[in-house]
Tab-separated table of C-alpha atoms in Angstrom:
chain	number	residue	atom	x	y	z
A	1	MET	CA	62.041	146.211	62.066
A	2	ALA	CA	64.969	144.440	60.283
A	3	GLY	CA	68.154	146.612	60.158
A	4	PRO	CA	69.918	147.960	56.782
A	5	ALA	CA	70.816	145.091	54.801
A	6	LYS	CA	74.556	144.620	53.685
A	7	PRO	CA	74.723	146.114	50.005
A	8	ALA	CA	74.976	143.737	46.879
A	9	SER	CA	78.227	144.217	44.837
A	10	LEU	CA	78.282	143.706	41.234
A	11	LEU	CA	80.575	140.897	40.101
A	12	ALA	CA	81.932	139.492	36.815
A	13	LEU	CA	80.583	135.620	35.915
A	14	ASP	CA	83.988	134.829	35.703
A	15	ASP	CA	85.022	136.144	39.572
A	16	PRO	CA	87.010	133.158	40.874
A	17	ARG	CA	84.872	134.101	44.283
A	18	TRP	CA	81.800	133.050	42.487
A	19	GLN	CA	83.197	130.121	40.791
A	20	ALA	CA	84.275	128.756	44.205
A	21	PHE	CA	81.189	129.287	45.887
A	22	VAL	CA	79.051	127.629	43.506
A	23	HIS	CA	81.048	124.680	42.767
A	24	SER	CA	81.110	124.320	47.024
A	25	HIS	CA	77.399	125.081	47.456
A	26	PRO	CA	75.162	122.146	48.165
A	27	LYS	CA	72.251	123.481	46.619
A	28	ALA	CA	73.467	124.819	43.533
A	29	LEU	CA	72.269	124.116	40.011
A	30	ILE	CA	73.359	124.206	36.706
A	31	PHE	CA	71.583	127.606	36.254
A	32	HIS	CA	73.865	128.904	38.902
A	33	ARG	CA	77.131	128.076	37.191
A	34	PRO	CA	78.950	130.643	35.418
A	35	GLU	CA	79.015	128.471	31.983
A	36	TRP	CA	74.637	128.574	31.941
A	37	ALA	CA	74.461	132.108	32.268
A	38	ARG	CA	77.457	132.666	29.650
A	39	ALA	CA	75.915	130.210	27.091
A	40	VAL	CA	72.345	132.065	27.582
A	41	SER	CA	73.728	135.533	27.383
A	42	SER	CA	75.917	135.620	24.703
A	43	SER	CA	73.557	133.624	22.106
A	44	TYR	CA	71.464	136.911	22.974
A	45	LYS	CA	74.197	139.291	23.763
A	46	TRP	CA	72.471	140.175	27.002
A	47	GLN	CA	74.761	141.521	29.842
A	48	ALA	CA	75.199	138.727	32.361
A	49	PHE	CA	77.072	139.448	36.233
A	50	VAL	CA	76.627	138.086	39.466
A	51	LEU	CA	74.943	140.341	42.596
A	52	ALA	CA	76.838	139.207	46.158
A	53	GLN	CA	77.259	140.116	49.735
A	54	ILE	CA	80.591	140.135	50.199
A	55	GLY	CA	81.906	138.901	53.848
A	56	ASN	CA	84.383	140.523	56.193
A	57	ASP	CA	87.355	138.126	54.577
A	58	GLY	CA	86.540	138.878	50.992
A	59	SER	CA	84.687	135.556	50.283
A	60	ILE	CA	81.171	135.500	48.946
A	61	ASP	CA	78.296	135.180	51.639
A	62	ALA	CA	75.674	135.180	49.262
A	63	GLY	CA	74.922	135.329	45.467
A	64	ILE	CA	72.744	135.173	42.656
A	65	PRO	CA	73.663	135.213	38.691
A	66	VAL	CA	71.921	137.980	36.689
A	67	ILE	CA	71.249	138.664	33.004
A	68	GLY	CA	69.932	142.301	32.146
A	69	LEU	CA	67.619	142.489	28.795
A	70	ARG	CA	65.314	144.965	27.823
A	71	ASP	CA	61.326	144.439	27.337
A	72	LEU	CA	59.544	145.834	24.583
A	73	ARG	CA	59.194	149.370	25.666
A	74	ARG	CA	63.021	149.325	25.630
A	75	ARG	CA	63.213	149.614	29.499
A	76	GLU	CA	65.903	147.520	31.586
A	77	ARG	CA	64.739	144.533	33.548
A	78	TRP	CA	66.720	142.075	35.046
A	79	VAL	CA	65.989	138.269	35.353
A	80	SER	CA	67.597	135.595	37.036
A	81	LEU	CA	67.912	133.616	34.814
A	82	PRO	CA	66.445	133.437	31.110
A	83	PHE	CA	65.773	129.950	29.997
A	84	SER	CA	66.244	128.619	33.792
A	85	ASP	CA	63.183	126.969	35.370
A	86	LEU	CA	64.610	127.799	39.314
A	87	CYS	CA	67.523	129.905	40.267
A	88	PRO	CA	66.995	131.088	43.793
A	89	PRO	CA	69.697	132.822	45.518
A	90	LEU	CA	72.497	130.789	46.804
A	91	LEU	CA	73.177	131.606	50.509
A	92	SER	CA	76.021	130.563	53.129
A	93	ASP	CA	74.983	129.742	56.803
A	94	ARG	CA	76.305	132.977	57.762
A	95	THR	CA	73.613	134.991	55.708
A	96	SER	CA	69.996	136.073	56.512
A	97	ALA	CA	67.482	135.231	53.208
A	98	SER	CA	65.576	138.071	54.062
A	99	GLY	CA	68.395	140.345	54.127
A	100	PHE	CA	70.126	139.536	50.948
A	101	ALA	CA	66.286	139.695	49.352
A	102	ARG	CA	66.497	143.114	50.753
A	103	ALA	CA	69.748	143.879	49.157
A	104	LEU	CA	68.660	142.779	45.639
A	105	GLU	CA	65.938	144.958	45.721
A	106	GLN	CA	68.022	147.941	46.577
A	107	ALA	CA	70.432	147.200	44.093
A	108	ARG	CA	67.229	147.074	41.460
A	109	LEU	CA	66.261	150.507	42.663
A	110	ASP	CA	69.845	152.135	42.459
A	111	ALA	CA	70.474	150.882	39.194
A	112	GLY	CA	66.902	152.343	37.907
A	113	VAL	CA	65.912	148.666	36.440
A	114	VAL	CA	62.421	148.564	36.024
A	115	SER	CA	61.824	145.203	37.238
A	116	PHE	CA	63.643	141.854	38.335
A	117	GLU	CA	62.206	138.430	38.366
A	118	VAL	CA	64.172	136.122	40.626
A	119	ARG	CA	63.490	132.065	39.169
A	120	GLY	CA	62.386	131.221	43.052
A	121	ALA	CA	60.847	132.313	46.552
A	122	LEU	CA	62.666	135.478	48.026
A	123	ALA	CA	62.387	135.543	51.707
A	124	GLY	CA	59.958	138.773	52.839
A	125	PHE	CA	58.335	139.279	49.056
A	126	SER	CA	55.662	136.531	49.256
A	127	HIS	CA	53.391	139.203	47.952
A	128	ARG	CA	55.287	139.654	44.969
A	129	GLN	CA	55.637	136.034	44.561
A	130	HIS	CA	53.450	133.972	41.652
A	131	ARG	CA	53.030	130.149	41.054
A	132	GLU	CA	54.348	129.397	37.498
A	133	ALA	CA	53.685	126.241	37.198
A	134	VAL	CA	55.216	122.706	39.166
A	135	LEU	CA	58.275	121.068	39.379
A	136	HIS	CA	59.208	117.317	39.400
A	137	THR	CA	62.260	115.914	41.503
A	138	THR	CA	63.424	112.323	42.125
A	139	ALA	CA	65.575	111.368	45.161
A	140	LEU	CA	68.076	109.180	44.007
A	141	THR	CA	69.262	106.384	45.847
A	142	HIS	CA	72.811	104.670	45.730
A	143	ASP	CA	70.688	101.677	44.809
A	144	ALA	CA	69.062	102.055	41.072
A	145	ASP	CA	67.286	98.937	41.455
A	146	GLU	CA	65.574	99.972	44.753
A	147	LEU	CA	64.840	103.360	42.959
A	148	PHE	CA	62.805	101.710	40.149
A	149	ALA	CA	60.877	99.662	42.275
A	150	ARG	CA	59.378	102.632	43.404
A	151	CYS	CA	58.135	103.675	39.878
A	152	HIS	CA	55.176	102.992	38.504
A	153	PRO	CA	54.597	99.363	37.890
A	154	SER	CA	52.788	99.815	34.353
A	155	GLN	CA	53.394	103.429	33.297
A	156	VAL	CA	57.336	102.966	33.946
A	157	ARG	CA	58.608	99.625	34.734
A	158	ARG	CA	56.850	97.613	32.013
A	159	ASN	CA	57.628	100.562	29.428
A	160	ILE	CA	61.312	99.939	30.089
A	161	ARG	CA	60.832	96.395	29.588
A	162	ARG	CA	58.902	96.810	26.200
A	163	ALA	CA	61.860	99.132	24.839
A	164	GLU	CA	64.343	96.804	26.049
A	165	ARG	CA	62.600	94.163	23.739
A	166	GLU	CA	62.515	96.666	21.030
A	167	GLN	CA	66.322	96.623	20.742
A	168	LEU	CA	66.896	100.027	21.343
A	169	HIS	CA	70.282	101.407	22.026
A	170	VAL	CA	70.846	104.375	24.226
A	171	ARG	CA	74.364	106.199	23.640
A	172	GLU	CA	75.790	109.614	24.677
A	173	LEU	CA	77.142	112.462	22.677
A	174	ALA	CA	79.866	111.579	20.179
A	175	ASP	CA	80.840	114.525	18.491
A	176	ARG	CA	79.541	118.228	17.831
A	177	SER	CA	77.321	117.243	15.309
A	178	ASP	CA	75.111	115.125	17.761
A	179	PHE	CA	74.483	118.267	19.438
A	180	VAL	CA	74.595	121.012	17.207
A	181	GLU	CA	72.653	119.337	14.348
A	182	VAL	CA	71.336	115.909	15.109
A	183	PHE	CA	69.362	117.015	18.446
A	184	ASN	CA	68.813	120.495	17.699
A	185	ARG	CA	66.584	119.270	14.663
A	186	LEU	CA	64.848	116.705	16.825
A	187	HIS	CA	64.170	119.245	19.650
A	188	ALA	CA	63.292	121.824	16.508
A	189	GLN	CA	60.502	119.242	15.519
A	190	THR	CA	59.426	118.602	18.967
A	191	ARG	CA	58.731	122.109	19.992
A	192	ARG	CA	57.026	122.626	16.659
A	193	ARG	CA	54.584	120.102	17.404
A	194	GLN	CA	53.938	121.346	20.742
A	195	GLY	CA	53.289	124.810	19.069
A	196	MET	CA	56.365	126.518	21.278
A	197	PRO	CA	58.997	128.824	20.201
A	198	VAL	CA	62.380	127.910	18.791
A	199	GLN	CA	65.550	128.750	19.987
A	200	PRO	CA	67.698	129.912	16.906
A	201	HIS	CA	70.888	127.381	15.779
A	202	ARG	CA	73.567	130.115	17.664
A	203	PHE	CA	71.739	129.164	20.769
A	204	PHE	CA	72.666	125.408	20.497
A	205	VAL	CA	76.191	126.592	19.064
A	206	SER	CA	76.505	128.880	22.211
A	207	LEU	CA	75.073	125.842	24.521
A	208	TRP	CA	77.892	123.413	22.870
A	209	GLU	CA	80.725	125.819	22.836
A	210	HIS	CA	80.632	126.853	26.697
A	211	LEU	CA	78.861	123.526	28.075
A	212	PHE	CA	80.708	120.545	26.309
A	213	ALA	CA	83.791	122.015	24.461
A	214	ASP	CA	86.537	122.722	26.894
A	215	GLU	CA	88.795	120.004	27.505
A	216	MET	CA	90.427	121.790	30.315
A	217	ARG	CA	87.421	120.931	32.483
A	218	GLU	CA	84.837	118.539	33.279
A	219	SER	CA	81.454	119.362	31.362
A	220	PRO	CA	78.636	119.909	33.340
A	221	ALA	CA	76.490	118.580	30.096
A	222	ARG	CA	75.636	115.111	29.003
A	223	LEU	CA	73.190	114.298	26.183
A	224	VAL	CA	71.820	111.291	25.702
A	225	LEU	CA	70.432	109.803	22.742
A	226	VAL	CA	68.100	106.814	21.664
A	227	ASP	CA	68.864	105.206	18.535
A	228	ALA	CA	66.379	102.148	17.134
A	229	PRO	CA	67.531	99.550	14.393
A	230	GLY	CA	68.212	101.496	11.170
A	231	ARG	CA	66.656	104.661	12.741
A	232	PRO	CA	69.270	106.821	14.388
A	233	ALA	CA	68.123	109.636	17.279
A	234	ILE	CA	64.769	108.790	17.685
A	235	ALA	CA	64.741	110.775	21.231
A	236	GLY	CA	67.080	112.491	23.277
A	237	ALA	CA	67.728	114.391	26.441
A	238	LEU	CA	70.132	117.418	27.243
A	239	LEU	CA	71.258	116.448	31.146
A	240	LEU	CA	72.858	119.522	33.333
A	241	ALA	CA	74.800	118.952	36.264
A	242	GLY	CA	74.685	120.828	39.531
A	243	THR	CA	76.471	120.028	42.789
A	244	ARG	CA	74.276	117.384	43.927
A	245	THR	CA	70.730	117.746	41.526
A	246	LEU	CA	71.059	115.871	37.902
A	247	THR	CA	68.483	118.309	35.700
A	248	TYR	CA	66.723	117.532	32.599
A	249	LYS	CA	66.652	120.213	30.619
A	250	TYR	CA	65.579	119.716	26.963
A	251	GLY	CA	64.091	116.247	25.515
A	252	ALA	CA	62.765	115.747	22.072
A	253	SER	CA	61.596	112.531	20.359
A	254	ASP	CA	60.029	111.428	16.990
A	255	PRO	CA	56.381	111.045	17.704
A	256	ALA	CA	56.543	107.835	14.674
A	257	CYS	CA	58.603	105.703	17.391
A	258	TRP	CA	56.675	106.608	20.393
A	259	ARG	CA	55.207	102.784	20.401
A	260	LEU	CA	58.772	101.589	20.807
A	261	ARG	CA	59.074	103.589	24.348
A	262	PRO	CA	62.194	105.171	23.791
A	263	ASN	CA	61.677	108.079	26.540
A	264	HIS	CA	61.281	105.385	28.606
A	265	LEU	CA	64.344	103.843	28.219
A	266	LEU	CA	66.195	107.171	28.082
A	267	PHE	CA	65.173	108.042	31.178
A	268	ALA	CA	65.894	104.899	32.854
A	269	TYR	CA	69.383	105.166	31.678
A	270	ALA	CA	69.462	108.557	33.003
A	271	LEU	CA	68.465	107.589	36.393
A	272	ARG	CA	70.676	104.961	37.063
A	273	SER	CA	73.599	106.664	35.672
A	274	ALA	CA	72.722	109.795	37.977
A	275	CYS	CA	72.700	107.244	40.702
A	276	GLU	CA	75.956	105.654	40.344
A	277	ALA	CA	77.505	108.952	40.019
A	278	GLY	CA	76.425	110.117	43.030
A	279	PHE	CA	73.878	112.884	42.536
A	280	GLU	CA	70.988	112.761	45.237
A	281	TRP	CA	68.186	114.477	43.154
A	282	PHE	CA	66.894	114.581	39.684
A	283	ASP	CA	65.295	117.485	38.586
A	284	TRP	CA	62.665	117.060	35.865
A	285	GLY	CA	61.771	120.594	35.182
A	286	ARG	CA	58.510	122.706	35.139
A	287	SER	CA	55.321	121.438	34.019
A	288	ASP	CA	52.330	123.407	33.370
A	289	LEU	CA	49.511	123.432	35.377
A	290	GLU	CA	47.186	122.391	32.837
A	291	ASP	CA	49.445	119.613	31.339
A	292	ARG	CA	48.296	116.482	33.244
A	293	GLY	CA	49.718	114.063	31.251
A	294	LEU	CA	53.299	115.567	31.352
A	295	ARG	CA	52.835	115.711	35.099
A	296	ASP	CA	51.382	112.139	35.631
A	297	PHE	CA	54.429	110.943	33.595
A	298	LYS	CA	56.832	112.441	35.533
A	299	SER	CA	55.318	111.505	38.724
A	300	GLY	CA	55.544	108.056	37.812
A	301	TRP	CA	59.250	107.991	38.207
A	302	ALA	CA	59.077	108.185	41.821
A	303	ALA	CA	59.041	111.989	41.420
A	304	SER	CA	57.508	114.392	44.012
A	305	GLU	CA	55.335	117.593	42.512
A	306	ALA	CA	55.950	120.898	44.489
A	307	ASP	CA	55.042	124.636	43.089
A	308	LEU	CA	57.329	126.259	41.019
A	309	VAL	CA	57.227	129.822	42.466
A	310	HIS	CA	58.915	133.189	41.043
A	311	THR	CA	59.236	136.595	42.575
A	312	THR	CA	59.058	139.892	40.750
A	313	LEU	CA	60.529	142.889	42.324
A	314	GLY	CA	59.309	146.305	40.761
A	315	ALA	CA	56.917	145.198	38.302
A	316	GLN	CA	54.704	147.783	36.802
A	317	GLU	CA	51.562	145.354	36.703
A	318	THR	CA	50.635	142.907	39.153
A	319	PRO	CA	51.801	139.235	38.442
A	320	THR	CA	48.566	137.713	37.937
A	321	ALA	CA	47.795	140.492	35.071
A	322	ALA	CA	50.621	140.435	33.499
A	323	GLY	CA	50.597	136.359	33.795
A	324	ASP	CA	47.169	136.380	32.067
A	325	GLU	CA	48.218	138.572	29.154
A	326	GLN	CA	50.960	136.788	28.084
A	327	GLY	CA	49.053	133.542	28.904
A	328	ALA	CA	46.262	134.357	26.228
A	329	ALA	CA	49.157	135.503	23.923
A	330	MET	CA	51.069	132.414	24.018
A	331	GLN	CA	47.882	130.087	23.603
A	332	THR	CA	47.068	131.951	20.128
A	333	ALA	CA	50.432	131.667	19.267
A	334	ARG	CA	51.053	127.797	20.052
A	335	ALA	CA	48.297	127.161	17.898
A	336	LEU	CA	49.465	129.370	14.700
A	337	LEU	CA	52.825	127.495	15.252
A	338	ARG	CA	51.944	124.070	15.341
A	339	HIS	CA	50.941	124.507	11.653
A	340	SER	CA	53.732	126.359	10.992
A	341	PRO	CA	57.123	125.237	9.276
A	342	VAL	CA	59.971	125.068	11.628
A	343	PHE	CA	61.661	127.816	10.110
A	344	ALA	CA	58.718	130.212	11.233
A	345	CYS	CA	58.917	128.416	14.784
A	346	ARG	CA	62.728	129.520	14.716
A	347	ALA	CA	61.767	133.038	13.619
A	348	ALA	CA	59.336	133.559	16.450
A	349	GLY	CA	61.377	132.067	18.927
A	350	GLU	CA	64.020	134.697	17.768
A	351	LEU	CA	61.545	137.273	18.448
A	352	PHE	CA	59.972	136.194	21.327
A	353	TYR	CA	62.793	134.758	23.349
A	354	ARG	CA	64.490	138.165	23.237
A	355	PHE	CA	62.043	139.994	25.305
A	356	ALA	CA	59.723	137.381	27.376
A	357	ALA	CA	62.913	135.004	28.170
């Protein structure tokens, strides 16, 4: 039987030890970075902190960012992290994965928190893991042309050539308005078309303030936009940098311009620039299991597909029951939101994401 785990200490997001640990860890994603948790928590006025095991020398051996929020019954729960597809614990070589997982469970119990959802797998808790969706990842190379040679010839390469013939233009963010106004508006229209709740305007303001608008450090965020002749911003994508992985987080496009293939030109630019910047992986984000079209699109970019697994500690109901109930509610909501004005989708997002993020 395993011995008692070293306890997990609660640290502030801006603790310099956590910042140093994240920036040096090869598996750190954007979701582990303090800027992301700060942007998300400040938008919804949630509490954000880090749970970490501290070594004998005072440095961090393992850690995970956490946001505390309340469910509809006003019970406190922890999530690592809302609006984050994948955020497993970061471990050093001298740390036991199962030991840190036990420390997280004990921290939850000590704090009297009803549940702790980790967006990733936890060693020793396979009975509490549930398959959420799938995740696509493209292994990058230093030679972008070699990467594109591995992409699907008709679904990807031919459509890139089509977009180039249409004289589309790819550019990166120019100013605050490009993100907070232009991309936000395009994103809201896309979410409405998909029947999904829309984040409030202040969410994009918070992302801008914490991810972009700091001249004292290199920004982890990039906004890529595609313009057509006479029609600016027909497609866009928010790309977020981890240590070795560039993550595609939010995308949006104008369906009236899909025939021009702007998304293909956008992702061709994103992948090429990621290769040139020395990233090793391009993370395409989650796809729902039933969304076969999106899964095929991402797979066409030489991406491998893997199950996206989340772990829930201390849930009162089984993950399957909770997932079935939430899934049925979401299907009903999506049907309504597709026929609602954008402001109604934002109102739905204001309520839904505060409790179910």
